[in-house]
PDB file of C-alpha atoms and ligand atoms in Angstrom:
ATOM      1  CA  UNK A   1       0.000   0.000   0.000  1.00 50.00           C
ATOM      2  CA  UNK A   2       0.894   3.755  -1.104  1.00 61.00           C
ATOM      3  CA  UNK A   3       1.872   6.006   1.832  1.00 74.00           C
ATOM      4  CA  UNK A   4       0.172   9.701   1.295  1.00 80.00           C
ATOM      5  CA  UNK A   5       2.169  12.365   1.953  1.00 93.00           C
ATOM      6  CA  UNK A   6      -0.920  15.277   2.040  1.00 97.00           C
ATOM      7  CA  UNK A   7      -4.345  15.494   3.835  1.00 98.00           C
ATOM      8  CA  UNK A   8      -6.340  18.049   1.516  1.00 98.00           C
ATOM      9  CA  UNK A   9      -9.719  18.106   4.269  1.00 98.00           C
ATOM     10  CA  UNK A  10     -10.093  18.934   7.989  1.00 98.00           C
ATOM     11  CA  UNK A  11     -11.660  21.114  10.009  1.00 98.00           C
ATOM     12  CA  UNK A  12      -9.969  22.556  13.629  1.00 98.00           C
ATOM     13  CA  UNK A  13     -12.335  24.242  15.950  1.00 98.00           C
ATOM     14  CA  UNK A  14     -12.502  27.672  14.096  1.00 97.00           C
ATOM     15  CA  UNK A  15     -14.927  25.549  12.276  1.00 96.00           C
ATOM     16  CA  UNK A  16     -18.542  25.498  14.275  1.00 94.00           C
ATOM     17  CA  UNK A  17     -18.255  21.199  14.101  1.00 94.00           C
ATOM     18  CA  UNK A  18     -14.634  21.261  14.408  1.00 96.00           C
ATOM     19  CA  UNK A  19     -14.183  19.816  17.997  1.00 96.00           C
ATOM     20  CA  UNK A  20     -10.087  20.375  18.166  1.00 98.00           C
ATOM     21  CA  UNK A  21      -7.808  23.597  18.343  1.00 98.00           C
ATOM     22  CA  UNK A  22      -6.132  23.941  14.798  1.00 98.00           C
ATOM     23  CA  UNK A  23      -2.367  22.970  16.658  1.00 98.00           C
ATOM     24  CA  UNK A  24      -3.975  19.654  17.880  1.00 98.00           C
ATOM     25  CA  UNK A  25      -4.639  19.029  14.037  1.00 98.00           C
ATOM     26  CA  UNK A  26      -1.740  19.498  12.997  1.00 98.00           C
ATOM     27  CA  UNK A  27       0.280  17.721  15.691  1.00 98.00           C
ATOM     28  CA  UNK A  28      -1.737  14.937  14.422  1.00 98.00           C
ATOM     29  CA  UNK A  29      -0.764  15.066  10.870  1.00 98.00           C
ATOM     30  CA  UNK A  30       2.410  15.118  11.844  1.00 98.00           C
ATOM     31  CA  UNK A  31       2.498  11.935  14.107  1.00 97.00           C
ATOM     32  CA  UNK A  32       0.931  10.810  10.695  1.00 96.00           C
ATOM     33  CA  UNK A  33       4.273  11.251   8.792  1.00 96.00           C
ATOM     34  CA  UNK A  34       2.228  13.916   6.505  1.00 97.00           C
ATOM     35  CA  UNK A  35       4.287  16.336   4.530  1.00 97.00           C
ATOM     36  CA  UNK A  36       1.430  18.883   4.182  1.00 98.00           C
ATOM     37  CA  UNK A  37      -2.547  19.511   5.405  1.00 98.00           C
ATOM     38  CA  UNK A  38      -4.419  21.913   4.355  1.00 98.00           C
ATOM     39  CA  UNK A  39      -6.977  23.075   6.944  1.00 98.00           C
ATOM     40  CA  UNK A  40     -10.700  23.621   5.109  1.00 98.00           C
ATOM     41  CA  UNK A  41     -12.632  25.155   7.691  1.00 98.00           C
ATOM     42  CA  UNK A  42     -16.385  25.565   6.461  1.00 98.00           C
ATOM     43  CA  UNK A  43     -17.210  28.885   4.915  1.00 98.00           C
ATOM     44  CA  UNK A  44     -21.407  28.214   4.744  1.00 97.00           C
ATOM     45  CA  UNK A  45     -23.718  30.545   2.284  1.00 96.00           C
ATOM     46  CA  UNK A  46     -27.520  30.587   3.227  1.00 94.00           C
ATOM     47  CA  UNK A  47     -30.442  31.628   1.675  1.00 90.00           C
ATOM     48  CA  UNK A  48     -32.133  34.401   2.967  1.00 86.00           C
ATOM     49  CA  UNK A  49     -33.885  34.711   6.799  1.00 78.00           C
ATOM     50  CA  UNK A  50     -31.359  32.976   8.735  1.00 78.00           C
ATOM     51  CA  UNK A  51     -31.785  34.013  12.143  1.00 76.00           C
ATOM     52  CA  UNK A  52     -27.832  33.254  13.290  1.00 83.00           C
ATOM     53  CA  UNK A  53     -25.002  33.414  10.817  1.00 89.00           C
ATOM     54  CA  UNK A  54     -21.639  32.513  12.716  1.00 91.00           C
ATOM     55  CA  UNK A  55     -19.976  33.072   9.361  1.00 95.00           C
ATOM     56  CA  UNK A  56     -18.352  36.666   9.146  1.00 94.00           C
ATOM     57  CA  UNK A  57     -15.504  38.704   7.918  1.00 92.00           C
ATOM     58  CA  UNK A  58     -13.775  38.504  11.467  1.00 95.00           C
ATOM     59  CA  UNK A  59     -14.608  34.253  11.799  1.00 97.00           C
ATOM     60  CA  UNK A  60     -12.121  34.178   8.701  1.00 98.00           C
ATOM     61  CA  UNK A  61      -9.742  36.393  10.287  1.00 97.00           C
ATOM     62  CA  UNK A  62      -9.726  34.255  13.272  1.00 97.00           C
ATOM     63  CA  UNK A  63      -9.033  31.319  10.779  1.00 98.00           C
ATOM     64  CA  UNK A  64      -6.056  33.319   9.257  1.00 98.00           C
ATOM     65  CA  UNK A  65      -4.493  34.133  13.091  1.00 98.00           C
ATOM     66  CA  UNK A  66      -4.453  30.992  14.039  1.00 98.00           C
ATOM     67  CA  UNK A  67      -3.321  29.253  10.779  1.00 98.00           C
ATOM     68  CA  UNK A  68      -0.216  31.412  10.710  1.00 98.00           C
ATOM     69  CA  UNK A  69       0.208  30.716  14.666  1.00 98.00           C
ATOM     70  CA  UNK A  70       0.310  26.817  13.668  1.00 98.00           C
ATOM     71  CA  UNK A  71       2.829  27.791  10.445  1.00 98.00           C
ATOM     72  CA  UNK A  72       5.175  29.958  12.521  1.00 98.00           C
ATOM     73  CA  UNK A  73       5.792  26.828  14.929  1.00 98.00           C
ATOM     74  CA  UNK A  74       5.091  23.805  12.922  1.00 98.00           C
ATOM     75  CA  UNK A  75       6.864  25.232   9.820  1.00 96.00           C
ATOM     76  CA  UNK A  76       9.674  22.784   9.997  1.00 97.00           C
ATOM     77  CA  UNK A  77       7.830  19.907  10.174  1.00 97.00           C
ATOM     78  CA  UNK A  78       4.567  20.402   8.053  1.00 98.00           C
ATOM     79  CA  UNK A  79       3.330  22.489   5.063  1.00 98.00           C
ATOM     80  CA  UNK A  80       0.063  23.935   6.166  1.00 98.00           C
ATOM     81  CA  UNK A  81      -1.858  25.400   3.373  1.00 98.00           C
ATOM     82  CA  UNK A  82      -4.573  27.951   3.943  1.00 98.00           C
ATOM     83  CA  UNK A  83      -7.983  26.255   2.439  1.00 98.00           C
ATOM     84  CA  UNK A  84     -11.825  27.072   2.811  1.00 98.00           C
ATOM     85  CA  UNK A  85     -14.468  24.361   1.972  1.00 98.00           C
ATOM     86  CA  UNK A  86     -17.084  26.648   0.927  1.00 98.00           C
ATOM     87  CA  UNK A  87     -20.888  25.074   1.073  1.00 98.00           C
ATOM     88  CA  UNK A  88     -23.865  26.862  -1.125  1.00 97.00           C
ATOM     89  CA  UNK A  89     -21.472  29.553  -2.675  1.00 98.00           C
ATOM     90  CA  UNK A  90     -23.615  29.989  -5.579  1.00 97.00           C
ATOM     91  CA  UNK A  91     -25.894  31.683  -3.343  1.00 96.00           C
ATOM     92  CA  UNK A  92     -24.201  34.811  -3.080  1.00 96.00           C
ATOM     93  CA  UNK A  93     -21.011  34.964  -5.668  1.00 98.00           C
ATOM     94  CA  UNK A  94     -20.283  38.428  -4.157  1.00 97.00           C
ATOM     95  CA  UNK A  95     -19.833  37.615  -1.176  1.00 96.00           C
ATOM     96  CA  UNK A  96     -17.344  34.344  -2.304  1.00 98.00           C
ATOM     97  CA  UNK A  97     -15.094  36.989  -5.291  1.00 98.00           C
ATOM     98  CA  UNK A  98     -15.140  39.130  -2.077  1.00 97.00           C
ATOM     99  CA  UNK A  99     -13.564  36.514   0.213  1.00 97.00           C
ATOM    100  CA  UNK A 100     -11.176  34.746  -2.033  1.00 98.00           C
ATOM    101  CA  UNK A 101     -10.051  37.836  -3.616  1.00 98.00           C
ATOM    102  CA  UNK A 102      -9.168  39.630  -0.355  1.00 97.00           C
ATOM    103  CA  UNK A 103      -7.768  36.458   1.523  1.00 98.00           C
ATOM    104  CA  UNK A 104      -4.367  34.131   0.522  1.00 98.00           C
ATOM    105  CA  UNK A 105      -6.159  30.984   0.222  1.00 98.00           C
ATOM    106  CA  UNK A 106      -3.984  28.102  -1.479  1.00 98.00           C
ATOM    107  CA  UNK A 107      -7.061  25.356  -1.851  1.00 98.00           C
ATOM    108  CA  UNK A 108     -10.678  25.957  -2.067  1.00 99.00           C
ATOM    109  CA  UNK A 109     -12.969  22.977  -1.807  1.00 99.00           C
ATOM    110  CA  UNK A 110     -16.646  23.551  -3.409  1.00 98.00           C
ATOM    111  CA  UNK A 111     -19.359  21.739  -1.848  1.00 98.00           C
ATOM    112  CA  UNK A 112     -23.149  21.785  -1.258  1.00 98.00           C
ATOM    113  CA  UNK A 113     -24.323  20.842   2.720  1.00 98.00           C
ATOM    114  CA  UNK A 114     -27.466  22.679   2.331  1.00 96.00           C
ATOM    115  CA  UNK A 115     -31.145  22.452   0.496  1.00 95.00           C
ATOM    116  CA  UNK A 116     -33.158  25.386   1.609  1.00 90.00           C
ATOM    117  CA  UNK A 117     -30.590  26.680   4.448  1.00 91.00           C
ATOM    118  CA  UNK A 118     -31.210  22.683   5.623  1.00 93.00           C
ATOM    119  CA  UNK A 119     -28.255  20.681   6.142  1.00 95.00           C
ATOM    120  CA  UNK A 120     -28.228  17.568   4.071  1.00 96.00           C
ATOM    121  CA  UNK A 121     -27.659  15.527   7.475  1.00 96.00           C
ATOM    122  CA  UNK A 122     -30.720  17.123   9.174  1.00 95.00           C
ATOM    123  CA  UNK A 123     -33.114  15.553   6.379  1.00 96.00           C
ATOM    124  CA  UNK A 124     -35.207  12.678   7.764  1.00 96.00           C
ATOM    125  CA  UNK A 125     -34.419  10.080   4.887  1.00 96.00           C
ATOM    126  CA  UNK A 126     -37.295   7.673   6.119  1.00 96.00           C
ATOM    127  CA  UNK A 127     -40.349  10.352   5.231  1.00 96.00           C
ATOM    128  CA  UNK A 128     -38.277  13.078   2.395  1.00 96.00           C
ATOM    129  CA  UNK A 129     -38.873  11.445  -1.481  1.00 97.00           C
ATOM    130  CA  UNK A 130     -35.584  10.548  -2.197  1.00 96.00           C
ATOM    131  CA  UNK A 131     -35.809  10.879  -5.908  1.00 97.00           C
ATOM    132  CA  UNK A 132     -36.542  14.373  -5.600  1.00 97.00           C
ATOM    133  CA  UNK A 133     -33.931  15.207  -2.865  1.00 97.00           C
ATOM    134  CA  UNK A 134     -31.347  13.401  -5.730  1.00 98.00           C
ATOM    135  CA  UNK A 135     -32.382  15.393  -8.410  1.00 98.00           C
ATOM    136  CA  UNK A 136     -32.367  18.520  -6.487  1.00 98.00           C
ATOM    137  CA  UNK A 137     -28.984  17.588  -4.798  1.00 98.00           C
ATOM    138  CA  UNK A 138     -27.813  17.155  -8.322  1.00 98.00           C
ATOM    139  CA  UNK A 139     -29.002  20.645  -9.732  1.00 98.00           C
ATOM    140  CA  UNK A 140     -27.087  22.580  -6.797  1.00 98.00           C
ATOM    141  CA  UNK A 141     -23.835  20.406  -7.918  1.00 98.00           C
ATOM    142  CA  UNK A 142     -24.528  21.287 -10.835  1.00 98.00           C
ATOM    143  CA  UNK A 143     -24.856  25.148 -10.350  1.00 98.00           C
ATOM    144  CA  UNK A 144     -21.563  25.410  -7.843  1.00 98.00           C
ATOM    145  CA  UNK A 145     -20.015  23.166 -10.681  1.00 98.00           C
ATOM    146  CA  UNK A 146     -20.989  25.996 -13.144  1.00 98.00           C
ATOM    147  CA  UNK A 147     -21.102  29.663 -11.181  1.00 98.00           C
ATOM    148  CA  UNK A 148     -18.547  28.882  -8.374  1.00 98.00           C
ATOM    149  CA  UNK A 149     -14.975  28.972  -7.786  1.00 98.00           C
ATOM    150  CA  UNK A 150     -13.114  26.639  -5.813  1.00 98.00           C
ATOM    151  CA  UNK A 151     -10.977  24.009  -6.870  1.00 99.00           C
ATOM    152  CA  UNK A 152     -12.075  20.844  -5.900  1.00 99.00           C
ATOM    153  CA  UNK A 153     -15.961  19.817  -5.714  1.00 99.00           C
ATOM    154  CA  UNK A 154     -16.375  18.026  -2.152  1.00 98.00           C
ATOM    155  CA  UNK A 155     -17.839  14.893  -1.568  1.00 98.00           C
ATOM    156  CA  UNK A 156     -19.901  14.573  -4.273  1.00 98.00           C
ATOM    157  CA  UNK A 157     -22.335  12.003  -2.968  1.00 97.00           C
ATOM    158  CA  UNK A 158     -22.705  13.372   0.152  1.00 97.00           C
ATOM    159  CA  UNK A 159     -26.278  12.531   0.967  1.00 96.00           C
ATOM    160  CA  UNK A 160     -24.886   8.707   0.931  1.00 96.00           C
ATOM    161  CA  UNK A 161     -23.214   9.219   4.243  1.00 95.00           C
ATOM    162  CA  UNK A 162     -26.722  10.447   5.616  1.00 96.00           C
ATOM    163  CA  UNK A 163     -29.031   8.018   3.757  1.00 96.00           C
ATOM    164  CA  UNK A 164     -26.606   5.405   5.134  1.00 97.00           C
ATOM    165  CA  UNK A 165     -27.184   6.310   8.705  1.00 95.00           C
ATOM    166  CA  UNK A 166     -30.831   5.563   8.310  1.00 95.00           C
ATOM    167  CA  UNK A 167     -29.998   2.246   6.629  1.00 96.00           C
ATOM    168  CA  UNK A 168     -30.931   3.615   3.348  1.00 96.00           C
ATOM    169  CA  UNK A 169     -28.731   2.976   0.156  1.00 95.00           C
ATOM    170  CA  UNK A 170     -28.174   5.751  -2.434  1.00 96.00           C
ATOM    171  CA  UNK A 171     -25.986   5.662  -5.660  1.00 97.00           C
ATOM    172  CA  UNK A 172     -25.939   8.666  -7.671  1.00 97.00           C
ATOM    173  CA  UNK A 173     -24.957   6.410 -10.366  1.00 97.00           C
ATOM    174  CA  UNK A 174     -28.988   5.706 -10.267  1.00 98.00           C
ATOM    175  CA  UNK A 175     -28.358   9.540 -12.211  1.00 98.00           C
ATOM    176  CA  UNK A 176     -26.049   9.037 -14.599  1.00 98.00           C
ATOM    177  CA  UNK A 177     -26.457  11.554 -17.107  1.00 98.00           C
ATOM    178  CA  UNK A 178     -27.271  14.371 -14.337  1.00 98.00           C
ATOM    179  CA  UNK A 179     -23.637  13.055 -12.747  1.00 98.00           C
ATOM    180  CA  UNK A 180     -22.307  13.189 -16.161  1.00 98.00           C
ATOM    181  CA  UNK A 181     -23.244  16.675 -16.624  1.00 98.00           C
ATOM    182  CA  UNK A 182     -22.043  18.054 -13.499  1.00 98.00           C
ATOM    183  CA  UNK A 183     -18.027  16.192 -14.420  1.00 98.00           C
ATOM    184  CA  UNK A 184     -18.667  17.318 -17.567  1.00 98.00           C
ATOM    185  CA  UNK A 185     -18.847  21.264 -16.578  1.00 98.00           C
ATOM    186  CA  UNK A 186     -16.174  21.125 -14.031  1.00 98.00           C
ATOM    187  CA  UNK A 187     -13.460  19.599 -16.663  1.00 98.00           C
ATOM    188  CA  UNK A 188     -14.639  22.404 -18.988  1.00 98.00           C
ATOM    189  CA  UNK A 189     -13.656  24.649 -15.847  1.00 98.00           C
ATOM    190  CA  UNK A 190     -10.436  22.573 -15.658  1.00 98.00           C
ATOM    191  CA  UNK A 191     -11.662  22.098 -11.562  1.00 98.00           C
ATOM    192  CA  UNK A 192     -11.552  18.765  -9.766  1.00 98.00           C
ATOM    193  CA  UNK A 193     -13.001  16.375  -7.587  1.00 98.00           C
ATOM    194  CA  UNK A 194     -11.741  14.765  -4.090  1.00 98.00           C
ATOM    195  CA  UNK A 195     -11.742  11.252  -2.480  1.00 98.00           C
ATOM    196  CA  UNK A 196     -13.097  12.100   0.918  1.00 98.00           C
ATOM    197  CA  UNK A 197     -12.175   9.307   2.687  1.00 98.00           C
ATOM    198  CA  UNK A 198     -14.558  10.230   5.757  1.00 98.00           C
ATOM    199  CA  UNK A 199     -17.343   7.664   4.276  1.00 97.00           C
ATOM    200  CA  UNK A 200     -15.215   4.867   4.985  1.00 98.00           C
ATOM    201  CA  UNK A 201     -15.197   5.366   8.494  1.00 97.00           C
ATOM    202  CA  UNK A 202     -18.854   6.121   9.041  1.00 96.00           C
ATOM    203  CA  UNK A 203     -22.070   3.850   7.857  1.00 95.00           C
ATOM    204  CA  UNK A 204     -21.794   4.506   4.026  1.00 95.00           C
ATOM    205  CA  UNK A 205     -18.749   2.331   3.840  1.00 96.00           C
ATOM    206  CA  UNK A 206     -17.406   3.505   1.288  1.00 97.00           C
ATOM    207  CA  UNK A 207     -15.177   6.787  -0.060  1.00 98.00           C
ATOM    208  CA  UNK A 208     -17.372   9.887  -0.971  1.00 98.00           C
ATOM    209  CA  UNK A 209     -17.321  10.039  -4.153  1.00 98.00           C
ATOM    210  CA  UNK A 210     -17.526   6.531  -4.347  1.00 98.00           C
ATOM    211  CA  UNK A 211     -15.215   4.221  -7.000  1.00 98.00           C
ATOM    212  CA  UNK A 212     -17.604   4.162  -9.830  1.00 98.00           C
ATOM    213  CA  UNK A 213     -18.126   8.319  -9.848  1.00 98.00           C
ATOM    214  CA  UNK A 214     -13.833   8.797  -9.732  1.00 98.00           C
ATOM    215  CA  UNK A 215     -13.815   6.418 -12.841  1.00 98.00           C
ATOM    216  CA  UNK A 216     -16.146   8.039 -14.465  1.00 98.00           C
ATOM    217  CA  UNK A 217     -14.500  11.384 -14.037  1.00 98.00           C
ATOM    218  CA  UNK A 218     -11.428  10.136 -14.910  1.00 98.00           C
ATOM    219  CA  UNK A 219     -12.652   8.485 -18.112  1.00 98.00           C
ATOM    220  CA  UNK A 220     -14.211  11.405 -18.622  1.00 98.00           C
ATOM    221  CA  UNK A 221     -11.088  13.397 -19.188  1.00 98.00           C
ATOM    222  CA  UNK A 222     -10.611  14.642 -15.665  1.00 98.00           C
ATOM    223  CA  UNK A 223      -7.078  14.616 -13.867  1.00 98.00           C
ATOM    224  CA  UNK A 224      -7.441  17.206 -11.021  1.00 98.00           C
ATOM    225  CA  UNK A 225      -8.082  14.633  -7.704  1.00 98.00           C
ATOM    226  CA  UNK A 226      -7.005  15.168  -3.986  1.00 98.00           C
ATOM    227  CA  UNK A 227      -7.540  12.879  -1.279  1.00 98.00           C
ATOM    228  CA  UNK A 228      -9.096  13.833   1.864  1.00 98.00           C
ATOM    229  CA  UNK A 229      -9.862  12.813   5.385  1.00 98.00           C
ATOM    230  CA  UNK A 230     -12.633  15.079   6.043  1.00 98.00           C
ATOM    231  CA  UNK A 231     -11.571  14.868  10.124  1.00 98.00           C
ATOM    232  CA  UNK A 232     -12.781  17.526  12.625  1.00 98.00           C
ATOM    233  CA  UNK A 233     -10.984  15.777  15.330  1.00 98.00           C
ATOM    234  CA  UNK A 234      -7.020  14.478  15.450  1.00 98.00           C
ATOM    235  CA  UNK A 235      -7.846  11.122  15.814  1.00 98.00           C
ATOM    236  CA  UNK A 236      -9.060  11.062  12.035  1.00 98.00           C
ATOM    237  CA  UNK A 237      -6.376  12.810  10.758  1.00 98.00           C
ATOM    238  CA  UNK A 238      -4.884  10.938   7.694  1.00 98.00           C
ATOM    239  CA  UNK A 239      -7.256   8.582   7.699  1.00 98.00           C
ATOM    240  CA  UNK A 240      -8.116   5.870   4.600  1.00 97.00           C
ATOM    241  CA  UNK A 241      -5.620   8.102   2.269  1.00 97.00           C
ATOM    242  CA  UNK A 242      -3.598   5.086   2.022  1.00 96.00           C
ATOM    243  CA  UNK A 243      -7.005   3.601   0.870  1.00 97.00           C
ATOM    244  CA  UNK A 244      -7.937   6.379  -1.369  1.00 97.00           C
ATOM    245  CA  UNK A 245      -4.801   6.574  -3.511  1.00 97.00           C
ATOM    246  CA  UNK A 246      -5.244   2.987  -4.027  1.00 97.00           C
ATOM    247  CA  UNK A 247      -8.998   3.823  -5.457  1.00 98.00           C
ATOM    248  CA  UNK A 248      -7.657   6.292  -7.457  1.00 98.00           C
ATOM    249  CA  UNK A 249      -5.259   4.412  -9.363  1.00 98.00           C
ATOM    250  CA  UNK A 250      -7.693   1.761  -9.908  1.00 98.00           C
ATOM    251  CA  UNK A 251      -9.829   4.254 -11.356  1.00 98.00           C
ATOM    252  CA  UNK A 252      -6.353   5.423 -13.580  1.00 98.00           C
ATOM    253  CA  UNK A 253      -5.221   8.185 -11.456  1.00 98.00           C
ATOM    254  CA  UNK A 254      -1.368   8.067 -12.285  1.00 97.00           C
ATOM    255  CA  UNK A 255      -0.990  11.835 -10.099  1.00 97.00           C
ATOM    256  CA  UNK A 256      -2.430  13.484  -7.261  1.00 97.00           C
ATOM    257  CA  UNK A 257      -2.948  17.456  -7.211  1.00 98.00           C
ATOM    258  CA  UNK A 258      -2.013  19.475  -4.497  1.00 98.00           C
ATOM    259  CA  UNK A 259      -2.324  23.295  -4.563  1.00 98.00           C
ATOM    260  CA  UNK A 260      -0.304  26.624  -3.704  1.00 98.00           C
ATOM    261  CA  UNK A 261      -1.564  30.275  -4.376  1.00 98.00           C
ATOM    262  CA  UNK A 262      -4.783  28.170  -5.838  1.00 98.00           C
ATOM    263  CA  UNK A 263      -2.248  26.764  -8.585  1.00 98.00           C
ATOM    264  CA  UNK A 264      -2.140  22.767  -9.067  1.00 98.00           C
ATOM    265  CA  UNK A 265       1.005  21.085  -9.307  1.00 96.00           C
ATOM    266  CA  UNK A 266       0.765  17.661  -9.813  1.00 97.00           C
ATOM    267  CA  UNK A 267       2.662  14.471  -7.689  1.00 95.00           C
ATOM    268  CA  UNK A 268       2.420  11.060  -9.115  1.00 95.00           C
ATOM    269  CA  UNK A 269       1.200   8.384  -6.983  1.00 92.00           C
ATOM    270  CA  UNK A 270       4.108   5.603  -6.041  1.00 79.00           C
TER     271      UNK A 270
HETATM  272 ZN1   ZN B   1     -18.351  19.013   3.646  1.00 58.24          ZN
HETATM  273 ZN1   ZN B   2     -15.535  19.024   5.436  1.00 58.24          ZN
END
């Protein structure tokens, strides 16, 4: 098996379900034997009428004091790259130019938690139509896929990891040509996907995307791919990347992307 060298997703406490200080994380990664983390605490976009919006100007700030804390002491040991994993950003493209034009971010993850300001894990999968959920699911991938920037789409069949929890099965494969259209925009906007390994650890069982959705990307033409744990505590740091590079060469992956100033540079896998 492959060692991995870089964990592209986790969340420290800055995050508002991040349950460890952002030193703890990376004290982890190192104990890991990772070269480099990047640390992609949640940026969330809601529609209108939310009564509570932890998600400010001065919660990034926050982020960037304690990121360069970490750097100016783990330095020697770690590369710690400054990432966001931005949910909904279609919602208010304003507000995203006006954060990732003002702040230094190296790696921005692009991912949908939310239908109607409800997060996809709050959804009672016994009682919602799943079909419809899917399809609408697949229309909001679709529009960050189109409108947003980031770099990598997250987890792209997230609602598995919930479904799963409720003993439910769901393969966005079932949605081929809606999946098809989604890779199909995000190659066109030379942006990529990630294995987040976090599924393998939880009910679904499996890596988020799972093996037959990175195949299909790949045979689709695409070639940008990170591998993430998806932690928000040390424990899960690093976790199932070992796993995941193996997935993605199966599915032809020959490199690995990892990302400085927002620029790929590519390192092939072992
Ligand atoms: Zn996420
Ligand atoms: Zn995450």
């Amino acid at each position: 098996m492959q060692t991995a060298v870089a964990d592209y997703h986790m969340h420290s406490n800055v995050s508002p379900d991040g349950r460890a200080p952002m030193e703890d994380m990376c004290l982890a990664a190192i104990r890991q034997g990772l070269h480099e983390i990047v640390l992609t605490d949640h940026f969330e976009m809601f529609q209108p009428n939310v009564p509570a919006n932890p998600y400010t100007y001065s919660y990034l700030e926050n982020y960037f004091d304690k990121l360069n804390r970490c750097r100016a002491q783990y330095s020697s040991q770690l590369r710690i790259r400054a990432g966001v994993e931005m949910g909904q950003s279609y919602l208010d493209l304003e507000l995203e130019q006006k954060i990732l034009r003002n702040l230094p971010y190296d790696y921005v993850i692009g991912s949908v938690h939310k239908l109607q300001n409800i997060d996809v894990g709050e959804i009672d999968y016994h009682t919602v139509d799943l079909n419809v959920l899917c399809l609408d699911n697949l229309e909001k991938l679709y529009q960050l896929a189109d409108q947003s920037d980031f770099d990598c789409m997250g987890h792209v069949d997230l609602i598995k990891r919930y479904a799963a929890r409720s003993g439910i099965k769901v393969n966005l494969m079932d949605y081929r040509e809606q999946v098809h259209r989604i890779f199909k925009r995000l190659i066109e906007r030379e942006k990529g996907i990630e294995i987040n390994t976090s599924g393998l650890r939880q009910a679904a069982k499996e890596t988020l995307p799972s093996f037959e959705l990175i195949r299909l990307f790949y045979s689709m033409g695409g070639r940008i791919l990170t591998i993430g744990s998806d932690a928000h505590r040390p424990e899960d740091v690093g976790k199932g990347l070992a796993a995941a590079l193996t997935i993605a060469q199966e599915a032809g992956f020959t490199r690995l992307a990892l990302f400085e100033n927002r620029q790929p540079r590519f390192l092939p896998i072992p």
